[in-house]
Short mmCIF file of C-alpha atoms and ligand atoms in Angstrom, two decimals:
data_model
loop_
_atom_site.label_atom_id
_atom_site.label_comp_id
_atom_site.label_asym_id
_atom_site.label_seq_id
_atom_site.Cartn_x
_atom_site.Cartn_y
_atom_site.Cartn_z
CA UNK A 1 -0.65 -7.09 -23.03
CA UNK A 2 -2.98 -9.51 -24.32
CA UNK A 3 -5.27 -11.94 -22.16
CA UNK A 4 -3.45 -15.62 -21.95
CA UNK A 5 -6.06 -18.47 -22.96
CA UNK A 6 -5.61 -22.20 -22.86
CA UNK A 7 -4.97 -22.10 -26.20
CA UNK A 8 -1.79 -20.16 -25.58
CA UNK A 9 -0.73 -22.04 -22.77
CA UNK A 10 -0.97 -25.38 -24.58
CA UNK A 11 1.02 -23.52 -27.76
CA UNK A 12 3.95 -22.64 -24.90
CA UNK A 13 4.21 -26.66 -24.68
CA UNK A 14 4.79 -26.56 -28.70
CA UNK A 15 7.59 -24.14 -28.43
CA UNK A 16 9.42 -24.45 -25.90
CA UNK A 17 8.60 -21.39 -23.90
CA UNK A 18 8.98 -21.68 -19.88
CA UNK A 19 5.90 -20.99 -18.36
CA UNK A 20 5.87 -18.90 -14.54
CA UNK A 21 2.95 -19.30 -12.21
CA UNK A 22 2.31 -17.80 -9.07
CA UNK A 23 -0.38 -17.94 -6.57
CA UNK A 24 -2.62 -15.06 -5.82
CA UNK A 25 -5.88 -14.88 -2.82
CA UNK A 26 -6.72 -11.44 -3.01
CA UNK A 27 -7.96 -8.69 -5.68
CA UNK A 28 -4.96 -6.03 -5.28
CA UNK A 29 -1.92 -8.57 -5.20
CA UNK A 30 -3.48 -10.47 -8.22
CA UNK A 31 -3.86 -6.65 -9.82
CA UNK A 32 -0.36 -6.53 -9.30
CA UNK A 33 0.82 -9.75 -10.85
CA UNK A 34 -1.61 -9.47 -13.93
CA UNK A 35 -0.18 -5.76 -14.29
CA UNK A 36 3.36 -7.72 -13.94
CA UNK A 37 2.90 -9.90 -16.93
CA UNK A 38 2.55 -13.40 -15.12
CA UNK A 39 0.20 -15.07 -17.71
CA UNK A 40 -1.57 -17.73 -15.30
CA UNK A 41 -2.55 -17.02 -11.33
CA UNK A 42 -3.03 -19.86 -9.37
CA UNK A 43 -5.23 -19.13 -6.35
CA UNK A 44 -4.25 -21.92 -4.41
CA UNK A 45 -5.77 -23.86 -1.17
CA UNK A 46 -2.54 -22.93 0.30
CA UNK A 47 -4.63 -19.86 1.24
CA UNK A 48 -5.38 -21.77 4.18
CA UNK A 49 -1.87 -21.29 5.66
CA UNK A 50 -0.84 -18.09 3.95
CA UNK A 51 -3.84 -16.21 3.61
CA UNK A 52 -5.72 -18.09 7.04
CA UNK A 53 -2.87 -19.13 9.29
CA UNK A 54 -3.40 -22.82 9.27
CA UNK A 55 -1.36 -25.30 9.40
CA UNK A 56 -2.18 -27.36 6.52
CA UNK A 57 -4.79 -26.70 3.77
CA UNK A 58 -7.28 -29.61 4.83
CA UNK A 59 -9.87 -27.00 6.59
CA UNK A 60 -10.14 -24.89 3.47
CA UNK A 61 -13.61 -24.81 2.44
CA UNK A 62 -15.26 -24.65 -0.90
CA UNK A 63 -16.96 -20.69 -0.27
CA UNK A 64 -13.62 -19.72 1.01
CA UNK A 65 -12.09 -20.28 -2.48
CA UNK A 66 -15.06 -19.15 -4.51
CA UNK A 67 -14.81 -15.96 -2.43
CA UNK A 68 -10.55 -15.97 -3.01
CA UNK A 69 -11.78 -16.94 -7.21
CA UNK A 70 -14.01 -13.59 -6.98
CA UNK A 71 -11.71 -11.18 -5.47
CA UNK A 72 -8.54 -12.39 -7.87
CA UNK A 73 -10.50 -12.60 -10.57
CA UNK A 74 -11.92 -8.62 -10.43
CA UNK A 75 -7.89 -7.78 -10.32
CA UNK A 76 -6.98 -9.39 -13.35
CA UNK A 77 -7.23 -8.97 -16.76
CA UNK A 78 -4.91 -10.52 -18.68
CA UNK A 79 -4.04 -13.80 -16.69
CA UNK A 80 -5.44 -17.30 -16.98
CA UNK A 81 -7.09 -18.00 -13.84
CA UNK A 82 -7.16 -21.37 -11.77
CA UNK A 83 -8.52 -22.03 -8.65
CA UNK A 84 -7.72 -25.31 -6.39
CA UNK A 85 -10.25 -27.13 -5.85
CA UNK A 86 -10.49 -27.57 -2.06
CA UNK A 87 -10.58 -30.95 -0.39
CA UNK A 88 -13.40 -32.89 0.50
CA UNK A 89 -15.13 -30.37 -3.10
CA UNK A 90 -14.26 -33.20 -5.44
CA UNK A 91 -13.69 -36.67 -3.88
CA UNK A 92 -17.13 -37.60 -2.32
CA UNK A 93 -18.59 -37.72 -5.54
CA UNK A 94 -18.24 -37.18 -9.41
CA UNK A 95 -21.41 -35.22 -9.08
CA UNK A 96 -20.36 -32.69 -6.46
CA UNK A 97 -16.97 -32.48 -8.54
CA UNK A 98 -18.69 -31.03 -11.59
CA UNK A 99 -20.91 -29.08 -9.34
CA UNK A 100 -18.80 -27.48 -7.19
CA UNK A 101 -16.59 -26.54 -10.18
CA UNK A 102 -19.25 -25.15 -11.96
CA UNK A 103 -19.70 -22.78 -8.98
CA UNK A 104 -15.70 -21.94 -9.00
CA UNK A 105 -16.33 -21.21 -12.69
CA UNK A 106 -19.20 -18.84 -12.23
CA UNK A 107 -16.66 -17.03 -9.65
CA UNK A 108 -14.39 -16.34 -12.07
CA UNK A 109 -12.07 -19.38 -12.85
CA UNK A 110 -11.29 -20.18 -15.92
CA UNK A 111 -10.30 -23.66 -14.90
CA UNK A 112 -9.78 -25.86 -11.72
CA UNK A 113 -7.27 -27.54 -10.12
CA UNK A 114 -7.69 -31.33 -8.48
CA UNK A 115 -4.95 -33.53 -6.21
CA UNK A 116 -4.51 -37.15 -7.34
CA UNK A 117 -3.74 -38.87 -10.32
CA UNK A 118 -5.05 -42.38 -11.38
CA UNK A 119 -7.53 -42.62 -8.28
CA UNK A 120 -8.98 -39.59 -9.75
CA UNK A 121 -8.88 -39.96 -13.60
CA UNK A 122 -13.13 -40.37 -13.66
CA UNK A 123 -13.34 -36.97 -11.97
CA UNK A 124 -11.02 -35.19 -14.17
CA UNK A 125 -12.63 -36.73 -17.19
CA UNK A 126 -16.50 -35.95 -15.93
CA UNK A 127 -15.39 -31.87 -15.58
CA UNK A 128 -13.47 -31.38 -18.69
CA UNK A 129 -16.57 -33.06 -20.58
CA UNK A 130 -18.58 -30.39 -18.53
CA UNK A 131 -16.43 -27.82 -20.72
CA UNK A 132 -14.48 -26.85 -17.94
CA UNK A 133 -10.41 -27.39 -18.27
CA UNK A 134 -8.97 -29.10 -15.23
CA UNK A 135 -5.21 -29.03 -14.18
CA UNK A 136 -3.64 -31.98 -12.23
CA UNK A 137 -1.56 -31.88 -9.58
CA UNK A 138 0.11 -35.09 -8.64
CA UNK A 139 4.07 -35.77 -6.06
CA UNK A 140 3.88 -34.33 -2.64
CA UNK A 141 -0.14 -33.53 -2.99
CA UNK A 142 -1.01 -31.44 0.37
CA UNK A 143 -4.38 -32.56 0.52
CA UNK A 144 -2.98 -35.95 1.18
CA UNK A 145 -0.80 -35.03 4.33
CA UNK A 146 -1.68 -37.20 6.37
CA UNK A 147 -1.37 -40.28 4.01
CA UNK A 148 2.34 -39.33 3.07
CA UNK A 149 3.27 -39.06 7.17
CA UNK A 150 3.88 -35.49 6.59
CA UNK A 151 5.46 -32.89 3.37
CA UNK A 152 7.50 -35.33 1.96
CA UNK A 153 9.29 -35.72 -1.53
CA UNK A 154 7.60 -38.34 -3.45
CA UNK A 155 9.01 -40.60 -6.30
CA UNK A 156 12.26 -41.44 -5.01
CA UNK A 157 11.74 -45.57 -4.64
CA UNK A 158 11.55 -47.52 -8.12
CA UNK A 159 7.89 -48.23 -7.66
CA UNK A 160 6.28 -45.03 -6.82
CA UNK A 161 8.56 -43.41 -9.67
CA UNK A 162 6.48 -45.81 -11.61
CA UNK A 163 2.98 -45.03 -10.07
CA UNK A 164 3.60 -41.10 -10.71
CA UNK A 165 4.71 -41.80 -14.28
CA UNK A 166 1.56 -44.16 -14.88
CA UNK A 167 -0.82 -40.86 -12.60
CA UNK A 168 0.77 -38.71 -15.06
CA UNK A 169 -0.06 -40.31 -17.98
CA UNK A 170 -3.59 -40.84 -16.57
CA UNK A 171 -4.20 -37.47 -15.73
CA UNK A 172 -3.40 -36.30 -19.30
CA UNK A 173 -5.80 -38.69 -21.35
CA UNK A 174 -8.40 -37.68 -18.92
CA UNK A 175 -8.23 -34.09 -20.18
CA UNK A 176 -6.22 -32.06 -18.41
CA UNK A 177 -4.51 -29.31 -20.19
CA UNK A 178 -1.83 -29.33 -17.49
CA UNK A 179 -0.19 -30.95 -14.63
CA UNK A 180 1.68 -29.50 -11.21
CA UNK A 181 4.58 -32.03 -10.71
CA UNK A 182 5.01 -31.23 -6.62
CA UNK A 183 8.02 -32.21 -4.66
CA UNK A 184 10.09 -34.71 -6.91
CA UNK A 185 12.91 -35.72 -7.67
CA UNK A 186 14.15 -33.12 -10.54
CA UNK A 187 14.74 -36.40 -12.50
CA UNK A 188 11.77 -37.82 -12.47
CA UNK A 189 10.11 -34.23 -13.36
CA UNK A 190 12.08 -34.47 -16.76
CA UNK A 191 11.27 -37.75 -17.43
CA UNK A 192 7.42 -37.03 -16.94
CA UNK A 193 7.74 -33.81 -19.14
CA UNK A 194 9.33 -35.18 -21.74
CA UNK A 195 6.43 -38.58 -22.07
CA UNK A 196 3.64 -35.86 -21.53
CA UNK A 197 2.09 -33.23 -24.84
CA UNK A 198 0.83 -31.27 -21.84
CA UNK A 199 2.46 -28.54 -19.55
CA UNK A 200 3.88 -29.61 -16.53
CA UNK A 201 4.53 -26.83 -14.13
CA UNK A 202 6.94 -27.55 -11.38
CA UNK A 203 7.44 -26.51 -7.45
CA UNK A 204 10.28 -28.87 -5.60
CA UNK A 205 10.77 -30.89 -8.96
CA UNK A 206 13.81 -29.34 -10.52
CA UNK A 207 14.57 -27.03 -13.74
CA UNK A 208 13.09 -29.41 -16.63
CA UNK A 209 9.44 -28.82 -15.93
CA UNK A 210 7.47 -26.74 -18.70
CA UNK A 211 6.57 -24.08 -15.82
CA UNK A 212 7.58 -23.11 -12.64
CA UNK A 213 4.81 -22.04 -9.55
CA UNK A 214 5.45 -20.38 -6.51
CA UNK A 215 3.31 -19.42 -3.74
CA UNK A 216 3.58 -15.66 -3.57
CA UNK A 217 4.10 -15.25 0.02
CA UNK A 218 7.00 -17.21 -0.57
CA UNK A 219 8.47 -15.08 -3.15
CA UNK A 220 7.82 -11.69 -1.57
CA UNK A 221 8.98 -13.01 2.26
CA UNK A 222 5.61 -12.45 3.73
CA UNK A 223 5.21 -16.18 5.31
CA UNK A 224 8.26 -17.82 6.91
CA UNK A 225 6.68 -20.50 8.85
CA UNK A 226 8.13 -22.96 6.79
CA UNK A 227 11.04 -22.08 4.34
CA UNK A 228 10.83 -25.53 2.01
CA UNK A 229 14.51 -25.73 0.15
CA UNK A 230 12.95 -24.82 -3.25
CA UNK A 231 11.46 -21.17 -2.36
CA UNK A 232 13.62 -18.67 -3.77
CA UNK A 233 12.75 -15.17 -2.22
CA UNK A 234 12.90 -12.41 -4.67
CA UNK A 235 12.52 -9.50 -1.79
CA UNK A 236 11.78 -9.46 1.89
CA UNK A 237 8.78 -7.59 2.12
CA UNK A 238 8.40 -8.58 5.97
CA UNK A 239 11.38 -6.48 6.78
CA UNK A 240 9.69 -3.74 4.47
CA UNK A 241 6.10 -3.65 5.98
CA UNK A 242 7.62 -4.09 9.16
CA UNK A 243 10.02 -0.93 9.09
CA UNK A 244 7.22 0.86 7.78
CA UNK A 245 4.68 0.18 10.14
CA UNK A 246 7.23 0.66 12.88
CA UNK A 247 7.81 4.51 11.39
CA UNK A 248 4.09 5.15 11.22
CA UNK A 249 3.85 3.97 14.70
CA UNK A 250 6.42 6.51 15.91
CA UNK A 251 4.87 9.30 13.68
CA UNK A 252 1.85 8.84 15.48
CA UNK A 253 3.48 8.64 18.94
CA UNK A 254 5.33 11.98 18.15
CA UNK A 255 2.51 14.12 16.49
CA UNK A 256 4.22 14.33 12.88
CA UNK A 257 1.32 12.54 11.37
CA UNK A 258 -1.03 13.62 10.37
CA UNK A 259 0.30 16.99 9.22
CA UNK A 260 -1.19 19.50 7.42
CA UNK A 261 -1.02 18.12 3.99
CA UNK A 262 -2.99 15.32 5.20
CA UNK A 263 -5.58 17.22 7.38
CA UNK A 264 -8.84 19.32 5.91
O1 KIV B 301 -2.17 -24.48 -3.10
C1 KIV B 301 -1.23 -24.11 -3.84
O2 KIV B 301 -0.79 -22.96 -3.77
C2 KIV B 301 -0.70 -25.06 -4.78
C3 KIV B 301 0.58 -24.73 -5.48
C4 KIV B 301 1.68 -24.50 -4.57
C5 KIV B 301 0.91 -25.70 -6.54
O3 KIV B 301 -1.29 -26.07 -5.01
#
């Protein structure tokens, strides 16, 4: 397997080819998923919920993701690797934006994620000029929870279908090499991806995006919380862990562990 650069991901737009995404926080499942073949690994500020047990990803600091961008990074080898940029690390200032990125950077990222669109397009600009490439992520943006009165789908009324088109477009002639399309309406999703020459990757916006993303726990049924509509769960790996643990408890309980082969 060969390691994915921006250069590929921007050809995938060219051709055609869908692009999958998944989220990692740690070094052994992001091992796993760069051994699996997934060519970019999102480590996402939904490590606050996942990873943290909060309830919504506003408390995630900036050293808890460059510590998240370290360990992932040290697992993989192959994948592309982009860290969210936690809130309150990029809206204060433009200056603490390119800073703070910088430091994600020097963790291992090999590009940064930001919330927003328009509102933001000065940001975006000032850190890809810094040499660093910057994903948008614009819809249902969970940084902004308590603006949108909760996880909500965005884009369904005629005029903020309009603003997300116009953040869109904003967010790709500021530089980004790629844009999350959250929570929309699977129409609107195609309609953005077909105006934009840059990857959109989808989660809650339909089939038409250029990628898909997925937050891990999601897939492997390690975080049921929340079940949003658009998670599908490959394997149930809470039922797994949870037989297994329950054997090891009982082969403790009974004296049939350790046994020889695992004593000195
Ligand atoms: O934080 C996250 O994991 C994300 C993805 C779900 C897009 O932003």
């Amino acid at each position: 397997m060969k390691k994915t650069t921006i250069l590929d991901i921007m050809k995938m737009k060219k051709e055609g080819t869908k692009f999958p995404v998944l989220t990692a926080y740690d070094y052994s499942m992001a091992k796993i998923l760069d051994e699996a073949g997934i060519p970019l690994i999102l480590i996402g500020d939904s490590a606050g919920m996942v990873f943290a047990g909060n309830e919504n990803t506003l408390t995630v600091t900036l050293d808890e993701m460059r510590y998240h961008t370290r360990a992932v990074s040290k697992g993989s080898k192959n994948a592309f690797i982009v860290t969210d940029m936690p809130f309150l690390s990029y809206q204060v200032s433009i200056e603490d934006a390119k800073r703070n990125a910088g430091f994600l950077v020097q963790d291992g990222a090999e590009a940064v994620k930001l919330e927003g669109g328009t509102s933001i397009a000065d940001t975006i600009k000032a850190i890809v000029d810094m040499g660093v490439p910057v994903m948008g992520h614009i819809g249902l943006t969970p940084q902004s929870i308590h603006a949108m009165g909760g996880y909500k789908i965005q884009g369904r009324e005629k005029k903020q279908r309009k603003r997300l088109i116009d953040d869109a477009r904003t967010v790709e002639d500021a530089g980004a090499f790629s844009i999350v399309l959250e929570g929309i309406p699977a129409d609107l999703a195609k309609e953005i991806t077909e105006k934009l020459s840059i990857q959109t990757i989808g989660i809650g916006a339909g089939p038409h995006c250029d990628g898909q993303v997925l937050v891990i726990h999601d897939v492997l049924g390690l975080y049921d919380n929340i079940k949003p509509k658009f998670v599908k769960r490959y394997v149930d790996l809470k039922k797994a862990i949870s037989s297994a643990v329950n054997e090891y408890i009982d082969d403790v309980k009974r004296g049939r562990f350790p046994s020889k082969e695992h004593s000195f």
